[in-house]
Amino acid sequence: MPTNFTVVPVEAQGGERDSAERDAWRQEEEEDNRDRSCGDGVSRESSPFINSAEMDRGNMYEGKNMALFEEEMDSNPMVSSLLNKLANYTNVTQGVVEHEADEDSKRKEVKVPRMGTFIGVYLPCLQNILGVILFLRLTWIVGTAGVLESFIIVFMCCACTMLTAISMSAIATNGVVPAGGSYYMISRSLGPEFGGAVGLCFYLGTTFAGAMYILGTIEILLTYISPSAAIFKAEEVGEETEAMLNNMRVYGTCIIILMAIVVFVGVKYVNKLALVFLACVILSIIAIYAGVIKTAIDPPDFPICLLGNRTLSKRSFDVCAKFTERNNETKTTNLWLLFCNSSLPTAMCDDYFSLNNVTEIQGIPGILSGVLIDNLWSTYSEKGSIVEKKSQPSISGSEDIKMGGRPYVFTDIMTYFTVLVGIYFPSVTGIMAGSNRSGDLKDAQKSIPTGTILAISTTSFIYLSCIVLFGACIEGVVLRDKFGEAVDGNLVVGTLAWPSPWVIVIGSFFSTCGAGLQSLTGAPRLLQAIARDGIVPFIQVFGHGKANGEPTWALLLTAAICEIGILIASLDNVAPILSMFFLMCYMFVNLACAVQTLLRTPNWRPRFKYYHWTLSFLGMSLCLALMFICSWYYALIAMLIAGCIYKYIEYRGAEKEWGDGIRGLSLNAARYALLRVEDGPPHTKNWRPQLLVLLNLDCEQLVKHPRLLSFTSQLKAGKGLTIVGSVLQGTYLDRCVETQKAEENVKALMGVEKTKGFCQIVVSPSFRDGISHLIQSAGLGGMKHNTVLMAWPQSWKQTENHFSWKNFVDTVRETTAAQQALLVAKNIDLFPTNQERFTEGNIDIWWIVHDGGMLMLLPFLLRQHKVWRKCKMRIFTVAQMDDNSIQMKKDLQMFLYHLRLNAEVEVVEMFENDISAFTYEKTLMMEQRSQMLKQMQLSKNEREREAQLIHDRNTASRSAPAVKASVAAAMPEKVQMTWTKEKFVAEKHKNKDTNVSGFKDIFSMKPNQSNVRRMHTAVKLNGVVLNKSQHAQLVLLNMPGPPKNRKGDENYMEFLEVLTEGLDRVLLVRGSGREVITIYS
């Protein structure tokens, strides 16, 4: 009774094999049966050296030495032919998820906004704009520059802030502006690099503003309130300025410590006192206008004492005369003693004192006096000059005696237009106060533009009107008297005020105190906002503070920087510093608005409609001009600081994507450049390898050969285009998560290896198709790769890795078809890392056929990198029987001289000789192995096909209506896959006999003569290369092309293996078919 059994397909061994691989193998088998006598069908670019019709191809490969390069010689000449034609050488013409959600989640909930335009924006801006310069320096600026030039100064500065306010209003109304004010607006509009740089500059400006306000407070205290409180006294004449600066430093340090403690303990009290300080400012300004009105009715009595036309300081005498009448006697006054050596009328006196009379004029003649005409024009002076009234008669005398000890009013600094601009500009800053409070406003998008522009309009009117009124009411010599020495030490603007000068003195004292406290309150919060954004790593510590969020560390840093301003001690020197930082901030606010408007980004929809990019551009230009007008060296220092911060943020990598305008600008610029590049291929002089690097990934999506990226960075040095690509097998829907993981791993490795470029992961049903897709479609427009870099498949001989060498050969063919160069790094894991340095050694170039100059160009590019910098270039070329090796060497040296390349030259002679037995044996083993693998693969395919057929029939039978198992067992004749035992044994012996006969044919076969000649070339050339370059750090070698007949693909791999055997680091180079290097400039 025969035993029935069932053949069940073993699915684990191929039943579920990917159908795409089976189809690919069948297609390859069908193609192998065809005779591919034609070439690759790729037309090469015309060149004097490539596809030259003048060459005699009949003599090219008659011999056996260069048989391996037969395919190349159809299109590429031998080096000897190239060098013969050196004289004819010519170059060839060729939606963001981030937003603020993550950050907002970390912030505490703010109170319900309740402030309107007047309280929330207008008054804070008014308080910040009106300040110390108005009370302490505006009269002096009017007296020095004259009414007309002062008007120009104020108008320029106010126009700058008005244009900035328009730009700021557009940005502030384009969505919600959280805390951070100008920093937030700039960073979200221009990106983290600009935001961090300008934000820190704005922080420094605010901090130095605090120092300026504190210096103003001390100046008011020691000059006008309590001069006796000075610690340092002038022991000699001329030391008053130095003593004053030392007092400023001591008192300033104490006040900073006191204010820092107040801010640390109770910020809420500072905020509550803000309205009190503002009231002081407003009352002081009202007192000024009231005093102007009073001068029209009853001018105040402030007599000025003049000697000739020179102004005298009343701090040292009481009577403005040389003699006085007492008891019918003429006696000399204290003024006489200051100019003469005794009190006697016959004493020897100063020559100028003797020749000129002492007169007294009114310091405040009044608005109807016509003094405005005299004050229209500027009166600039050198440091140490005497304040003079030009219209007053004067007789000059001999100045033998130094004037330093005389009671004249001297100028303390050299004055000119640009200095006054730098000193005045801080008085118009503070326009950001409203935008900083955007979170506390009922309707920020309405209040910020309205309140800010109204505040600037109001303060501009106040400043411009004060200039005219000061020039119309006050005598010119009093205006130029910075510290009021001619008016008994009174504050000059105070002499104009009504009802008393003390209204201005006390009001300005409290307003400067309040402004200093506000700066010490606001600056640390700005620094904390920048630190918490995490874009500047070294200041992240200042993002921390007390439990209630108060910025303790930021306050300490602010106080320390503020102390630097205090140590400078001069308000006139500190003012230009903060002017630079504020002007830079305003410049970038205008730039942000202009960029967003010009780009017309979809998200740019401000509710404030009264803006235009021309206004923003004008404001930006005005800010830049004012920076250099104020102080060109301060401007350069400020820009250097901002530039350093920008590059630091860029270098450390601010991983923030805020949809900023600079990104949009970059995209527009990239699009424009791509469209320009699209016009045609680059000229030979501009050609550089634009790489597509093909990486292999393991099962965990990690890069198998990281050294390939190291070599890429060494070859590219950050220049040109680099695309790092890899292929995952499958479908994208199934492997999208793995694709993201692979991309992250590759990008991380690119960062480690400092490879600047793009990553592209492709998912394809077959590895071969994926590589083809990358070669065809990687890049965009004119920015496409022209060179493919890949690693040699080390495991290509393994039977289970059959597809690796087929994919490799197909990749070689496809790069040739795409007219792209190909670089294959063999033994890539032995290549150096970026940290290694070769202190000696050679880079050897074996130039067999001319490939457009790739072999010359690549070592030159490598030697630009510090890894290869100390290696020397050596160029070897091969001379045939008919070649003159001596002349070849001379021609090659001349060629390198014209190419401006330094390299040693050697011509290696390879004479024809008999093919060795070793070569025959090597070729025979190669062909036997290839045939055996093919038969094994065929038998394996047959088994897989039969198993699949049985599996399909089994599946079809199960899809029929279900029956009971016992019934199925009772009718075995209906099951098509049931064999008898005898039938199975007979079939098994049949297959065995077939295989045995096939293997007998393999071992009795003779090698193909074409393969023998190619193997002969590989063996002999390998021997020559080993003899000369075995110890070279890198060997570059022409890569032979694959055979036209695809039947010999596996033999091609063997040829390349033999050609490079015994060498540590090899770079096989295959040109693109165009010239890449030229001798012309």
PDB file of C-alpha atoms in Angstrom, residues 74-244:
ATOM      1  CA  ASP A  74      35.614  54.496 -26.584  1.00  0.00           C
ATOM      2  CA  SER A  75      35.163  57.946 -25.118  1.00  0.00           C
ATOM      3  CA  ASN A  76      38.201  58.759 -22.961  1.00  0.00           C
ATOM      4  CA  PRO A  77      41.762  58.967 -24.343  1.00  0.00           C
ATOM      5  CA  MET A  78      44.886  57.513 -22.874  1.00  0.00           C
ATOM      6  CA  VAL A  79      47.007  59.951 -20.916  1.00  0.00           C
ATOM      7  CA  SER A  80      49.751  59.780 -23.524  1.00  0.00           C
ATOM      8  CA  SER A  81      47.301  60.954 -26.197  1.00  0.00           C
ATOM      9  CA  LEU A  82      46.126  63.720 -23.943  1.00  0.00           C
ATOM     10  CA  LEU A  83      49.614  65.024 -23.265  1.00  0.00           C
ATOM     11  CA  ASN A  84      50.429  65.038 -26.979  1.00  0.00           C
ATOM     12  CA  LYS A  85      47.539  67.466 -27.472  1.00  0.00           C
ATOM     13  CA  LEU A  86      48.438  69.755 -24.605  1.00  0.00           C
ATOM     14  CA  ALA A  87      48.765  72.722 -26.944  1.00  0.00           C
ATOM     15  CA  ASN A  88      45.112  72.372 -27.988  1.00  0.00           C
ATOM     16  CA  TYR A  89      43.832  72.387 -24.413  1.00  0.00           C
ATOM     17  CA  THR A  90      40.788  74.590 -23.969  1.00  0.00           C
ATOM     18  CA  ASN A  91      38.274  74.796 -21.210  1.00  0.00           C
ATOM     19  CA  VAL A  92      34.827  73.516 -22.091  1.00  0.00           C
ATOM     20  CA  THR A  93      31.793  75.710 -21.558  1.00  0.00           C
ATOM     21  CA  GLN A  94      29.602  73.797 -19.625  1.00  0.00           C
ATOM     22  CA  GLY A  95       3.201  75.186   9.037  1.00  0.00           C
ATOM     23  CA  VAL A  96       4.871  75.722  12.220  1.00  0.00           C
ATOM     24  CA  VAL A  97       3.550  73.865  15.251  1.00  0.00           C
ATOM     25  CA  GLU A  98       5.709  75.667  17.782  1.00  0.00           C
ATOM     26  CA  HIS A  99       4.402  79.253  17.772  1.00  0.00           C
ATOM     27  CA  GLU A 100       4.477  80.081  21.439  1.00  0.00           C
ATOM     28  CA  ALA A 101       2.481  77.138  22.803  1.00  0.00           C
ATOM     29  CA  ASP A 102       5.362  75.444  24.593  1.00  0.00           C
ATOM     30  CA  GLU A 103       6.569  78.693  26.070  1.00  0.00           C
ATOM     31  CA  ASP A 104       3.136  79.951  27.030  1.00  0.00           C
ATOM     32  CA  SER A 105       2.463  76.748  28.930  1.00  0.00           C
ATOM     33  CA  LYS A 106       5.412  77.555  31.169  1.00  0.00           C
ATOM     34  CA  ARG A 107       4.274  81.070  31.912  1.00  0.00           C
ATOM     35  CA  LYS A 108       1.900  81.851  34.745  1.00  0.00           C
ATOM     36  CA  GLU A 109      -1.542  83.108  33.884  1.00  0.00           C
ATOM     37  CA  VAL A 110      -1.620  86.882  33.701  1.00  0.00           C
ATOM     38  CA  LYS A 111      -4.307  89.051  35.212  1.00  0.00           C
ATOM     39  CA  VAL A 112      -7.258  90.115  33.145  1.00  0.00           C
ATOM     40  CA  PRO A 113      -6.096  93.173  31.135  1.00  0.00           C
ATOM     41  CA  ARG A 114      -7.818  96.330  32.168  1.00  0.00           C
ATOM     42  CA  MET A 115      -5.650  99.310  31.154  1.00  0.00           C
ATOM     43  CA  GLY A 116      -6.626 101.601  28.330  1.00  0.00           C
ATOM     44  CA  THR A 117      -4.612 103.695  25.916  1.00  0.00           C
ATOM     45  CA  PHE A 118      -4.047 106.674  28.224  1.00  0.00           C
ATOM     46  CA  ILE A 119      -2.938 104.849  31.379  1.00  0.00           C
ATOM     47  CA  GLY A 120      -1.389 101.804  29.731  1.00  0.00           C
ATOM     48  CA  VAL A 121       0.557 103.334  26.824  1.00  0.00           C
ATOM     49  CA  TYR A 122       0.470 107.140  26.665  1.00  0.00           C
ATOM     50  CA  LEU A 123       1.596 107.967  30.208  1.00  0.00           C
ATOM     51  CA  PRO A 124       4.336 105.276  30.417  1.00  0.00           C
ATOM     52  CA  CYS A 125       5.786 106.453  27.103  1.00  0.00           C
ATOM     53  CA  LEU A 126       5.588 110.071  28.260  1.00  0.00           C
ATOM     54  CA  GLN A 127       7.395 109.211  31.481  1.00  0.00           C
ATOM     55  CA  ASN A 128      10.159 107.295  29.700  1.00  0.00           C
ATOM     56  CA  ILE A 129      10.715 109.867  26.950  1.00  0.00           C
ATOM     57  CA  LEU A 130      10.785 113.022  29.061  1.00  0.00           C
ATOM     58  CA  GLY A 131      13.725 112.914  31.433  1.00  0.00           C
ATOM     59  CA  VAL A 132      17.142 113.990  32.485  1.00  0.00           C
ATOM     60  CA  ILE A 133      18.362 115.471  29.172  1.00  0.00           C
ATOM     61  CA  LEU A 134      15.434 117.899  29.022  1.00  0.00           C
ATOM     62  CA  PHE A 135      16.332 119.422  32.380  1.00  0.00           C
ATOM     63  CA  LEU A 136      20.124 119.150  32.413  1.00  0.00           C
ATOM     64  CA  ARG A 137      21.321 119.467  28.826  1.00  0.00           C
ATOM     65  CA  LEU A 138      18.664 120.869  26.461  1.00  0.00           C
ATOM     66  CA  THR A 139      19.416 124.530  27.305  1.00  0.00           C
ATOM     67  CA  TRP A 140      23.143 123.909  26.800  1.00  0.00           C
ATOM     68  CA  ILE A 141      22.459 122.183  23.437  1.00  0.00           C
ATOM     69  CA  VAL A 142      20.352 125.192  22.307  1.00  0.00           C
ATOM     70  CA  GLY A 143      23.049 127.668  23.357  1.00  0.00           C
ATOM     71  CA  THR A 144      25.859 125.700  21.707  1.00  0.00           C
ATOM     72  CA  ALA A 145      24.194 124.584  18.456  1.00  0.00           C
ATOM     73  CA  GLY A 146      21.885 127.564  18.101  1.00  0.00           C
ATOM     74  CA  VAL A 147      18.142 127.401  17.649  1.00  0.00           C
ATOM     75  CA  LEU A 148      18.282 126.329  14.005  1.00  0.00           C
ATOM     76  CA  GLU A 149      20.750 123.447  14.391  1.00  0.00           C
ATOM     77  CA  SER A 150      19.132 122.375  17.662  1.00  0.00           C
ATOM     78  CA  PHE A 151      15.829 122.262  15.831  1.00  0.00           C
ATOM     79  CA  ILE A 152      17.458 120.024  13.195  1.00  0.00           C
ATOM     80  CA  ILE A 153      18.923 117.740  15.875  1.00  0.00           C
ATOM     81  CA  VAL A 154      15.616 117.346  17.682  1.00  0.00           C
ATOM     82  CA  PHE A 155      13.658 116.961  14.463  1.00  0.00           C
ATOM     83  CA  MET A 156      15.973 114.187  13.201  1.00  0.00           C
ATOM     84  CA  CYS A 157      15.782 112.291  16.473  1.00  0.00           C
ATOM     85  CA  CYS A 158      12.012 112.690  16.774  1.00  0.00           C
ATOM     86  CA  ALA A 159      11.527 111.681  13.123  1.00  0.00           C
ATOM     87  CA  CYS A 160      13.617 108.597  13.792  1.00  0.00           C
ATOM     88  CA  THR A 161      11.455 107.564  16.738  1.00  0.00           C
ATOM     89  CA  MET A 162       8.223 108.415  14.901  1.00  0.00           C
ATOM     90  CA  LEU A 163       9.159 106.225  11.925  1.00  0.00           C
ATOM     91  CA  THR A 164      10.204 103.494  14.325  1.00  0.00           C
ATOM     92  CA  ALA A 165       6.901 103.824  16.160  1.00  0.00           C
ATOM     93  CA  ILE A 166       5.018 103.358  12.881  1.00  0.00           C
ATOM     94  CA  SER A 167       6.989 100.187  12.125  1.00  0.00           C
ATOM     95  CA  MET A 168       6.595  98.994  15.705  1.00  0.00           C
ATOM     96  CA  SER A 169       2.844  99.599  15.550  1.00  0.00           C
ATOM     97  CA  ALA A 170       2.583  97.448  12.435  1.00  0.00           C
ATOM     98  CA  ILE A 171       4.526  94.603  14.099  1.00  0.00           C
ATOM     99  CA  ALA A 172       2.736  94.939  17.424  1.00  0.00           C
ATOM    100  CA  THR A 173      -0.680  94.757  15.764  1.00  0.00           C
ATOM    101  CA  ASN A 174       0.228  91.699  13.700  1.00  0.00           C
ATOM    102  CA  GLY A 175      -0.859  89.283  16.419  1.00  0.00           C
ATOM    103  CA  VAL A 176      -0.373  89.160  20.168  1.00  0.00           C
ATOM    104  CA  VAL A 177       2.882  90.562  21.586  1.00  0.00           C
ATOM    105  CA  PRO A 178       3.637  88.921  24.960  1.00  0.00           C
ATOM    106  CA  ALA A 179       6.053  90.294  27.527  1.00  0.00           C
ATOM    107  CA  GLY A 180       9.440  91.140  26.101  1.00  0.00           C
ATOM    108  CA  GLY A 181       8.397  94.096  23.993  1.00  0.00           C
ATOM    109  CA  SER A 182      10.920  95.041  21.346  1.00  0.00           C
ATOM    110  CA  TYR A 183      12.962  91.879  21.910  1.00  0.00           C
ATOM    111  CA  TYR A 184       9.932  89.718  21.237  1.00  0.00           C
ATOM    112  CA  MET A 185       8.979  91.688  18.134  1.00  0.00           C
ATOM    113  CA  ILE A 186      12.482  91.604  16.617  1.00  0.00           C
ATOM    114  CA  SER A 187      13.211  87.973  17.431  1.00  0.00           C
ATOM    115  CA  ARG A 188       9.888  86.717  16.054  1.00  0.00           C
ATOM    116  CA  SER A 189      10.246  88.892  12.954  1.00  0.00           C
ATOM    117  CA  LEU A 190      13.957  88.512  12.174  1.00  0.00           C
ATOM    118  CA  GLY A 191      14.803  85.186  13.795  1.00  0.00           C
ATOM    119  CA  PRO A 192      16.623  84.046  16.929  1.00  0.00           C
ATOM    120  CA  GLU A 193      20.065  85.246  15.765  1.00  0.00           C
ATOM    121  CA  PHE A 194      18.958  88.842  15.157  1.00  0.00           C
ATOM    122  CA  GLY A 195      16.554  88.675  18.087  1.00  0.00           C
ATOM    123  CA  GLY A 196      19.248  87.568  20.529  1.00  0.00           C
ATOM    124  CA  ALA A 197      21.822  90.054  19.248  1.00  0.00           C
ATOM    125  CA  VAL A 198      19.497  93.060  19.190  1.00  0.00           C
ATOM    126  CA  GLY A 199      17.730  91.961  22.368  1.00  0.00           C
ATOM    127  CA  LEU A 200      21.010  91.967  24.276  1.00  0.00           C
ATOM    128  CA  CYS A 201      21.926  95.329  22.735  1.00  0.00           C
ATOM    129  CA  PHE A 202      18.581  96.725  23.864  1.00  0.00           C
ATOM    130  CA  TYR A 203      19.239  95.288  27.319  1.00  0.00           C
ATOM    131  CA  LEU A 204      22.644  96.997  27.431  1.00  0.00           C
ATOM    132  CA  GLY A 205      21.061 100.244  26.281  1.00  0.00           C
ATOM    133  CA  THR A 206      18.426 100.056  29.017  1.00  0.00           C
ATOM    134  CA  THR A 207      21.111  99.273  31.596  1.00  0.00           C
ATOM    135  CA  PHE A 208      23.332 102.188  30.558  1.00  0.00           C
ATOM    136  CA  ALA A 209      20.212 104.370  30.564  1.00  0.00           C
ATOM    137  CA  GLY A 210      19.883 103.501  34.248  1.00  0.00           C
ATOM    138  CA  ALA A 211      23.482 104.605  34.776  1.00  0.00           C
ATOM    139  CA  MET A 212      22.758 107.878  32.927  1.00  0.00           C
ATOM    140  CA  TYR A 213      19.707 108.591  35.075  1.00  0.00           C
ATOM    141  CA  ILE A 214      21.687 107.905  38.254  1.00  0.00           C
ATOM    142  CA  LEU A 215      24.489 110.225  37.099  1.00  0.00           C
ATOM    143  CA  GLY A 216      21.854 112.877  36.371  1.00  0.00           C
ATOM    144  CA  THR A 217      20.432 112.400  39.863  1.00  0.00           C
ATOM    145  CA  ILE A 218      23.873 112.899  41.457  1.00  0.00           C
ATOM    146  CA  GLU A 219      24.607 115.927  39.262  1.00  0.00           C
ATOM    147  CA  ILE A 220      21.377 117.582  40.402  1.00  0.00           C
ATOM    148  CA  LEU A 221      22.148 116.699  44.039  1.00  0.00           C
ATOM    149  CA  LEU A 222      25.766 117.885  44.171  1.00  0.00           C
ATOM    150  CA  THR A 223      25.496 120.845  41.803  1.00  0.00           C
ATOM    151  CA  TYR A 224      22.115 122.404  42.539  1.00  0.00           C
ATOM    152  CA  ILE A 225      20.712 120.968  45.784  1.00  0.00           C
ATOM    153  CA  SER A 226      23.656 120.429  48.160  1.00  0.00           C
ATOM    154  CA  PRO A 227      27.091 121.294  46.771  1.00  0.00           C
ATOM    155  CA  SER A 228      28.545 120.963  50.275  1.00  0.00           C
ATOM    156  CA  ALA A 229      27.773 117.219  50.247  1.00  0.00           C
ATOM    157  CA  ALA A 230      30.710 116.594  47.926  1.00  0.00           C
ATOM    158  CA  ILE A 231      33.302 114.226  49.370  1.00  0.00           C
ATOM    159  CA  PHE A 232      36.155 115.244  47.078  1.00  0.00           C
ATOM    160  CA  LYS A 233      37.076 118.929  46.950  1.00  0.00           C
ATOM    161  CA  ALA A 234      39.232 120.687  44.375  1.00  0.00           C
ATOM    162  CA  GLU A 235      42.464 121.577  46.148  1.00  0.00           C
ATOM    163  CA  GLU A 236      43.921 123.452  43.196  1.00  0.00           C
ATOM    164  CA  VAL A 237      42.494 125.500  40.394  1.00  0.00           C
ATOM    165  CA  GLY A 238      41.446 123.321  37.431  1.00  0.00           C
ATOM    166  CA  GLU A 239      40.777 120.177  39.479  1.00  0.00           C
ATOM    167  CA  GLU A 240      37.051 120.848  39.868  1.00  0.00           C
ATOM    168  CA  THR A 241      36.084 118.493  37.012  1.00  0.00           C
ATOM    169  CA  GLU A 242      38.140 115.570  38.339  1.00  0.00           C
ATOM    170  CA  ALA A 243      36.786 116.055  41.862  1.00  0.00           C
ATOM    171  CA  MET A 244      33.228 116.112  40.483  1.00  0.00           C
TER     172      MET A 244
END
